[in-house]
Tab-separated table of C-alpha atoms in Angstrom:
chain	number	residue	atom	x	y	z
E	810	MET	CA	-31.151	-39.840	-164.193
E	811	SER	CA	-30.886	-39.611	-159.991
E	812	THR	CA	-31.502	-36.458	-157.547
E	813	GLY	CA	-28.698	-37.677	-155.128
E	814	ALA	CA	-29.007	-37.337	-151.586
E	815	ALA	CA	-30.929	-34.621	-150.333
E	816	ALA	CA	-29.328	-31.890	-149.285
E	817	ALA	CA	-29.270	-31.841	-144.822
E	818	GLU	CA	-31.648	-29.402	-143.436
E	819	PRO	CA	-30.093	-26.933	-141.618
E	820	PRO	CA	-30.245	-27.409	-137.875
E	821	THR	CA	-32.351	-25.056	-135.861
E	822	ALA	CA	-31.221	-23.043	-132.918
E	823	ALA	CA	-32.527	-24.565	-130.259
E	824	PRO	CA	-35.295	-22.954	-128.144
E	825	ARG	CA	-35.328	-20.517	-126.072
E	826	ALA	CA	-35.499	-20.641	-122.397
E	827	PRO	CA	-38.965	-19.319	-121.170
E	828	ARG	CA	-38.868	-16.007	-119.476
E	829	LYS	CA	-39.067	-16.439	-115.557
E	830	ARG	CA	-42.133	-14.451	-114.412
E	831	LEU	CA	-41.700	-11.968	-111.362
E	832	THR	CA	-44.177	-12.250	-108.806
E	833	GLY	CA	-45.773	-10.124	-107.397
E	834	ARG	CA	-43.894	-10.505	-103.841
E	835	ALA	CA	-40.904	-10.215	-106.133
E	836	LYS	CA	-41.764	-7.288	-107.790
E	837	GLY	CA	-42.269	-5.389	-105.202
E	838	GLU	CA	-38.786	-5.851	-104.073
E	839	ARG	CA	-37.621	-4.821	-106.237
E	840	LYS	CA	-39.921	-1.955	-105.641
E	841	LEU	CA	-38.783	-0.879	-102.225
E	842	ALA	CA	-35.132	-1.580	-102.762
E	843	ALA	CA	-35.117	1.198	-105.609
E	844	MET	CA	-36.294	3.272	-103.086
E	845	LEU	CA	-34.685	2.716	-100.570
E	846	VAL	CA	-30.666	2.469	-102.475
E	847	GLY	CA	-32.009	5.813	-105.109
E	848	PRO	CA	-31.454	8.063	-103.144
E	849	ALA	CA	-28.511	7.447	-102.092
E	850	ALA	CA	-27.107	6.805	-105.537
E	851	VAL	CA	-28.871	9.735	-106.767
E	852	VAL	CA	-26.821	11.582	-104.495
E	853	MET	CA	-23.487	9.948	-104.899
E	854	ILE	CA	-23.636	9.875	-108.571
E	855	ALA	CA	-24.612	14.260	-108.082
E	856	VAL	CA	-21.516	14.789	-105.931
E	857	THR	CA	-19.298	12.117	-108.413
E	858	ALA	CA	-20.178	13.946	-111.628
E	859	TYR	CA	-20.432	17.717	-110.871
E	860	PRO	CA	-16.983	18.315	-109.635
E	861	ILE	CA	-16.300	16.026	-112.464
E	862	VAL	CA	-18.199	17.668	-115.469
E	863	ASP	CA	-17.396	20.630	-114.365
E	864	ALA	CA	-13.031	20.202	-114.643
E	865	VAL	CA	-14.023	19.567	-118.373
E	866	ILE	CA	-15.986	22.410	-118.949
E	867	LEU	CA	-13.189	24.303	-117.739
E	868	SER	CA	-10.131	22.628	-119.641
E	869	LEU	CA	-11.915	23.563	-122.876
E	870	LYS	CA	-11.984	27.311	-122.103
E	871	ARG	CA	-9.907	29.826	-121.823
E	872	SER	CA	-10.444	30.124	-117.591
E	873	ASP	CA	-8.448	32.323	-115.656
E	874	LEU	CA	-8.737	34.568	-112.280
E	875	ARG	CA	-6.663	37.310	-113.054
E	876	TYR	CA	-8.607	38.061	-116.049
E	877	PRO	CA	-11.967	37.099	-115.504
E	878	ASN	CA	-13.452	39.113	-118.531
E	879	ALA	CA	-10.940	37.084	-121.213
E	880	THR	CA	-13.114	33.155	-120.015
E	881	LYS	CA	-13.825	31.837	-123.706
E	882	PHE	CA	-14.032	28.469	-125.200
E	883	ILE	CA	-11.191	27.488	-127.109
E	884	GLY	CA	-10.907	23.612	-126.837
E	885	LEU	CA	-8.312	21.433	-126.810
E	886	SER	CA	-6.543	24.226	-126.905
E	887	ASN	CA	-5.515	23.216	-122.789
E	888	TYR	CA	-4.637	19.950	-123.865
E	889	GLY	CA	-2.606	20.370	-126.687
E	890	HIS	CA	-0.834	23.123	-124.174
E	891	VAL	CA	-0.395	20.996	-121.498
E	892	LEU	CA	0.935	18.006	-123.692
E	893	SER	CA	3.711	19.645	-125.767
E	894	ALA	CA	5.030	21.551	-122.029
E	895	PRO	CA	8.449	20.472	-120.292
E	896	VAL	CA	6.968	20.654	-116.720
E	897	PHE	CA	4.967	17.938	-117.640
E	898	ARG	CA	6.453	15.014	-118.637
E	899	GLN	CA	8.821	15.483	-116.715
E	900	ASP	CA	6.730	15.573	-113.979
E	901	VAL	CA	4.537	12.508	-115.831
E	902	LEU	CA	8.553	11.331	-114.436
E	903	HIS	CA	9.254	12.436	-110.952
E	904	THR	CA	5.561	10.605	-110.647
E	905	VAL	CA	6.672	7.687	-112.196
E	906	ILE	CA	10.069	7.539	-110.707
E	907	ILE	CA	8.706	7.751	-107.049
E	908	THR	CA	4.870	5.283	-107.534
E	909	VAL	CA	6.897	2.828	-109.185
E	910	ILE	CA	9.860	2.850	-106.376
E	911	SER	CA	8.054	2.755	-103.106
E	912	VAL	CA	4.683	0.703	-103.929
E	913	GLY	CA	7.088	-2.005	-105.487
E	914	VAL	CA	9.908	-2.102	-102.205
E	915	GLN	CA	6.053	-2.483	-100.011
E	916	LEU	CA	5.466	-4.667	-102.031
E	917	VAL	CA	8.275	-7.111	-100.913
E	918	LEU	CA	7.792	-6.368	-97.281
E	919	GLY	CA	4.105	-5.825	-97.019
E	920	MET	CA	5.133	-9.262	-98.029
E	921	LEU	CA	7.045	-10.008	-95.591
E	922	LEU	CA	5.593	-7.816	-93.477
E	923	ALA	CA	2.008	-9.810	-93.809
E	924	LEU	CA	4.342	-13.654	-93.834
E	925	ALA	CA	5.257	-12.423	-90.128
E	926	MET	CA	1.406	-11.306	-88.734
E	927	HIS	CA	-0.046	-14.520	-90.136
E	928	ARG	CA	2.627	-16.944	-88.581
E	929	ALA	CA	3.050	-15.628	-85.947
E	930	ILE	CA	2.967	-18.106	-82.812
E	931	PHE	CA	2.446	-15.991	-79.573
E	932	ALA	CA	1.227	-12.236	-79.330
E	933	ARG	CA	-1.037	-12.232	-82.538
E	934	GLY	CA	-3.210	-9.707	-81.670
E	935	ALA	CA	-0.417	-7.119	-80.556
E	936	VAL	CA	2.218	-8.074	-83.051
E	937	ARG	CA	-1.052	-7.134	-86.364
E	938	ALA	CA	-1.125	-3.659	-83.916
E	939	ILE	CA	2.025	-2.684	-83.562
E	940	ALA	CA	2.561	-3.173	-87.326
E	941	LEU	CA	-0.385	-1.166	-88.996
E	942	ILE	CA	0.310	1.574	-86.264
E	943	PRO	CA	2.320	3.725	-88.964
E	944	TYR	CA	-0.898	3.282	-91.077
E	945	GLY	CA	-3.602	5.587	-88.238
E	946	ILE	CA	-1.145	7.848	-88.917
E	947	VAL	CA	-2.500	10.393	-89.839
E	948	ALA	CA	-0.499	11.341	-93.482
E	949	VAL	CA	0.678	15.383	-92.741
E	950	VAL	CA	1.269	13.765	-89.320
E	951	ALA	CA	4.072	11.251	-91.057
E	952	ALA	CA	5.452	13.498	-93.638
E	953	TYR	CA	5.815	16.494	-91.731
E	954	SER	CA	7.890	13.726	-88.387
E	955	TRP	CA	9.621	12.512	-91.116
E	956	GLN	CA	10.670	16.115	-92.351
E	957	TYR	CA	12.495	17.102	-88.901
E	958	ALA	CA	13.878	13.809	-89.198
E	959	TRP	CA	16.172	14.507	-91.940
E	960	ALA	CA	16.454	18.859	-90.815
E	961	LEU	CA	20.268	19.698	-90.962
E	962	ASN	CA	19.882	20.109	-87.575
E	963	SER	CA	17.379	18.847	-85.646
E	964	GLY	CA	16.861	15.706	-87.683
E	965	TRP	CA	18.088	12.315	-86.355
E	966	ILE	CA	19.300	11.308	-89.769
E	967	PRO	CA	21.726	14.162	-90.434
E	968	LYS	CA	23.062	12.729	-86.600
E	969	LEU	CA	23.053	8.999	-87.683
E	970	LEU	CA	24.618	9.489	-91.513
E	971	GLY	CA	27.514	12.192	-90.075
E	972	LEU	CA	25.916	14.981	-92.947
E	973	THR	CA	27.354	18.524	-92.869
E	974	SER	CA	25.331	19.955	-95.741
E	975	ASP	CA	20.272	19.971	-96.040
E	976	PRO	CA	19.428	16.921	-97.454
E	977	LEU	CA	16.444	18.202	-98.534
E	978	SER	CA	18.697	20.389	-100.052
E	979	HIS	CA	20.010	17.102	-103.464
E	980	PRO	CA	17.159	16.030	-105.461
E	981	THR	CA	18.806	12.373	-104.995
E	982	THR	CA	19.033	12.819	-101.360
E	983	THR	CA	14.907	14.419	-101.372
E	984	TYR	CA	14.032	11.747	-103.597
E	985	ILE	CA	15.115	9.412	-100.848
E	986	ALA	CA	13.754	10.915	-97.567
E	987	ILE	CA	10.148	11.117	-99.700
E	988	ILE	CA	9.960	7.222	-100.850
E	989	LEU	CA	11.001	6.529	-97.478
E	990	THR	CA	8.385	8.031	-96.001
E	991	GLU	CA	5.805	6.262	-98.504
E	992	ILE	CA	7.121	3.854	-97.534
E	993	TRP	CA	7.051	3.816	-93.939
E	994	LYS	CA	3.707	5.304	-93.870
E	995	ASN	CA	1.997	2.634	-96.478
E	996	THR	CA	3.111	-0.598	-96.516
E	997	PRO	CA	0.931	-1.466	-93.507
E	998	PHE	CA	-2.091	-1.586	-95.467
E	999	MET	CA	-0.217	-3.829	-98.812
E	1000	ALA	CA	0.544	-5.535	-95.608
E	1001	LEU	CA	-2.772	-6.102	-94.632
E	1002	LEU	CA	-4.176	-6.756	-97.990
E	1003	LEU	CA	-1.644	-8.897	-98.000
E	1004	LEU	CA	-2.647	-10.664	-95.405
E	1005	ALA	CA	-6.245	-11.312	-96.417
E	1006	GLY	CA	-4.891	-13.171	-98.849
E	1007	LEU	CA	-2.641	-15.474	-96.971
E	1008	ALA	CA	-5.723	-16.437	-94.728
E	1009	LEU	CA	-6.253	-17.717	-97.678
E	1010	VAL	CA	-4.051	-20.174	-99.225
E	1011	PRO	CA	-4.398	-23.856	-96.131
E	1012	ASP	CA	-2.457	-25.018	-94.682
E	1013	GLU	CA	-2.432	-28.543	-96.088
E	1014	LEU	CA	-1.671	-28.011	-99.195
E	1015	HIS	CA	1.381	-26.931	-97.300
E	1016	GLU	CA	1.649	-30.126	-95.066
E	1017	ALA	CA	0.353	-31.511	-98.374
E	1018	ALA	CA	3.508	-30.395	-100.289
E	1019	ARG	CA	6.673	-30.899	-96.708
E	1020	VAL	CA	5.320	-34.528	-96.847
E	1021	ASP	CA	6.243	-34.536	-100.758
E	1022	GLY	CA	9.780	-32.685	-99.693
E	1023	ALA	CA	9.028	-28.975	-101.155
E	1024	THR	CA	10.946	-26.494	-99.025
E	1025	THR	CA	9.329	-24.042	-98.007
E	1026	TRP	CA	11.202	-21.892	-100.784
E	1027	GLN	CA	9.239	-24.359	-102.603
E	1028	ARG	CA	6.489	-24.048	-101.382
E	1029	PHE	CA	6.463	-20.289	-101.085
E	1030	TRP	CA	6.545	-20.854	-104.821
E	1031	ARG	CA	4.871	-22.930	-105.855
E	1032	ILE	CA	1.805	-22.893	-103.498
E	1033	THR	CA	1.566	-19.757	-101.262
E	1034	ILE	CA	2.094	-16.641	-104.770
E	1035	PRO	CA	-0.565	-18.447	-107.102
E	1036	LEU	CA	-2.821	-18.501	-104.067
E	1037	MET	CA	-2.627	-15.188	-103.350
E	1038	LYS	CA	-2.468	-13.539	-107.050
E	1039	PRO	CA	-5.864	-11.859	-106.736
E	1040	ALA	CA	-4.731	-10.416	-103.251
E	1041	ILE	CA	-2.244	-9.322	-105.083
E	1042	LEU	CA	-2.996	-7.866	-107.835
E	1043	VAL	CA	-6.074	-6.037	-105.198
E	1044	ALA	CA	-2.594	-4.589	-102.840
E	1045	LEU	CA	-0.840	-3.261	-106.697
E	1046	LEU	CA	-4.132	-2.268	-107.832
E	1047	PHE	CA	-4.825	0.393	-104.125
E	1048	ARG	CA	-1.572	1.238	-103.835
E	1049	THR	CA	-0.651	2.373	-107.427
E	1050	LEU	CA	-2.903	3.956	-108.057
E	1051	ASP	CA	-2.787	6.115	-104.105
E	1052	ALA	CA	0.966	6.589	-105.222
E	1053	PHE	CA	0.876	7.927	-108.303
E	1054	ARG	CA	-1.751	10.655	-106.641
E	1055	ILE	CA	1.336	11.568	-104.290
E	1056	PHE	CA	1.246	15.596	-102.859
E	1057	ASP	CA	1.241	15.661	-99.002
E	1058	THR	CA	4.604	14.473	-98.695
E	1059	ILE	CA	5.664	16.180	-101.886
E	1060	TYR	CA	3.935	19.544	-100.114
E	1061	ILE	CA	4.844	18.868	-97.195
E	1062	PHE	CA	8.818	18.484	-97.936
E	1063	ASN	CA	9.032	20.477	-100.357
E	1064	GLN	CA	6.303	21.871	-102.249
E	1065	GLY	CA	8.208	20.151	-105.194
E	1066	GLN	CA	11.363	21.660	-104.861
E	1067	GLN	CA	14.390	19.994	-106.295
E	1068	GLY	CA	13.106	18.494	-109.375
E	1069	THR	CA	10.402	16.307	-107.213
E	1070	GLU	CA	7.040	17.631	-108.281
E	1071	SER	CA	4.785	15.287	-109.185
E	1072	LEU	CA	1.698	16.167	-111.124
E	1073	SER	CA	-0.048	16.843	-108.187
E	1074	MET	CA	2.311	18.975	-107.945
E	1075	LEU	CA	1.303	20.198	-110.977
E	1076	ASN	CA	-1.799	20.430	-110.968
E	1077	TYR	CA	-2.071	22.212	-106.671
E	1078	ASN	CA	-0.039	24.885	-108.432
E	1079	THR	CA	-1.774	25.917	-111.733
E	1080	LEU	CA	-4.855	26.271	-110.260
E	1081	LEU	CA	-4.601	27.879	-107.179
E	1082	SER	CA	-1.056	29.125	-107.075
E	1083	ARG	CA	-1.370	30.511	-111.082
E	1084	LEU	CA	-4.904	31.183	-110.672
E	1085	ASN	CA	-5.616	29.193	-114.240
E	1086	LEU	CA	-8.254	27.131	-113.772
E	1087	GLY	CA	-8.282	25.806	-117.607
E	1088	LEU	CA	-4.959	24.657	-117.690
E	1089	GLY	CA	-5.347	23.212	-113.854
E	1090	SER	CA	-7.822	21.446	-115.163
E	1091	ALA	CA	-7.170	19.937	-118.388
E	1092	VAL	CA	-4.129	18.698	-116.179
E	1093	SER	CA	-6.778	17.192	-113.267
E	1094	VAL	CA	-8.294	15.357	-116.755
E	1095	LEU	CA	-5.589	13.708	-117.764
E	1096	LEU	CA	-4.338	13.082	-114.526
E	1097	PHE	CA	-7.858	10.886	-114.087
E	1098	LEU	CA	-7.418	9.586	-117.256
E	1099	ILE	CA	-4.141	8.240	-116.953
E	1100	VAL	CA	-4.956	6.832	-113.412
E	1101	ALA	CA	-8.380	5.173	-114.808
E	1102	LEU	CA	-5.772	3.491	-117.710
E	1103	ILE	CA	-3.711	1.957	-114.816
E	1104	ALA	CA	-7.134	0.321	-113.176
E	1105	PHE	CA	-7.549	-0.531	-117.028
E	1106	VAL	CA	-4.331	-2.329	-117.884
E	1107	PHE	CA	-3.861	-3.668	-114.207
E	1108	ILE	CA	-7.813	-5.198	-114.165
E	1109	LYS	CA	-7.218	-6.476	-117.815
E	1110	VAL	CA	-3.490	-8.095	-118.008
E	1111	PHE	CA	-3.115	-8.625	-114.808
E	1112	GLY	CA	-6.548	-9.623	-113.853
E	1113	ALA	CA	-6.547	-12.947	-116.754
E	1114	GLY	CA	-4.058	-14.232	-115.211
E	1115	ALA	CA	-4.611	-14.117	-111.426
E	1116	THR	CA	-7.836	-15.373	-111.307
E	1117	PRO	CA	-8.071	-19.254	-110.945
E	1118	GLY	CA	-6.702	-21.229	-113.754
E	1119	GLY	CA	-4.742	-18.429	-114.911
E	1120	GLN	CA	-8.371	-17.757	-117.126
E	1121	GLU	CA	-10.070	-13.994	-116.788
E	1122	ALA	CA	-13.705	-14.986	-115.165
C-alpha cells in the first residue's frame, strides 16, 4: 500500500534584509544632532512635565491653603467629589455649548472668508491683512471692547437694538455676547488655516469639472471639500481645543455669572478664590484629560477620513 503523497513542506519565512550599518560620518552627525537638540528637549520636557506631575500629585491630596496643617493623601477622593458635583456637570455643559456653537459658526464664516481671500482679484494682500486684524488683537483687549459694546449706558449694541435693560444681566444675551466675541476674534485664524488648504487644491481640476458642466456648488462639494479635509481637520482640532479652554472672555464679561461659568473658570475659582489646591488640581487634570480625549477622537475617528483615499495613514 502506497504511503501517499508526501506532505508539503511549510513555507519558509523570507529572510530579513540585513540592517544597514551606519558609517562613521552618519554616527557623528547623529551624535552632533543629539548634542544640539538634547538641552532644549530636556528643558522643554522639564517645563512641561513638572506642572503636570505636580498637579496630579496635588489632586491626590487634601490640600487647602486655608488649612495648611491638614494636608494629607486621600487618593481619588477629590476626583469623586468633583465628578459628583452638579456644578462640574453644569460647567461642562456650558463649555460644550460655547465650543460647539462658536466653532461651528467659525468654520462656516472662516470658509467664506478663506474663499474671498483666495479668489480676490485685486488688492489680495490688503484684503488678507484687513481680514486678519481681529486675530492680531490681544484676547483681553478684544473681550473688553465687546464688553463695552454691550454695556447698557455706553455700548452701541443696546442702542442699536433699542434695549432698555442690561443685556449682560440675562443668561441668553450673555451667551450670545460671549459667543459673538469668540467668533469675531478667532474666525480669521480659522480662515488662515483653511486658506492654506485651498492653496493645495489644483485649479486644473476645477477647469476640467467646469468643462464637463459641473456647477460652482458641485465643484465646491465634489472637489474642494474632499481635498481640503486634512486642513479642515487641523482647523477644527485647533479651534475646538482652544475654545474648550475658554477663560479670558468669560472672566472679563461676568466672571462666570448668569450660568456661563466654564471649566477653566471653575478651575480658577477653585484654585485662586477658594484656595483649594486639591480640588482645583483635580479639575485641572480632568480638563486636561477631556482635551486629550477630544484630540484623540479628532485624530482617530475623523483623521482616517481626512487622509487621501479615506484610509488612515
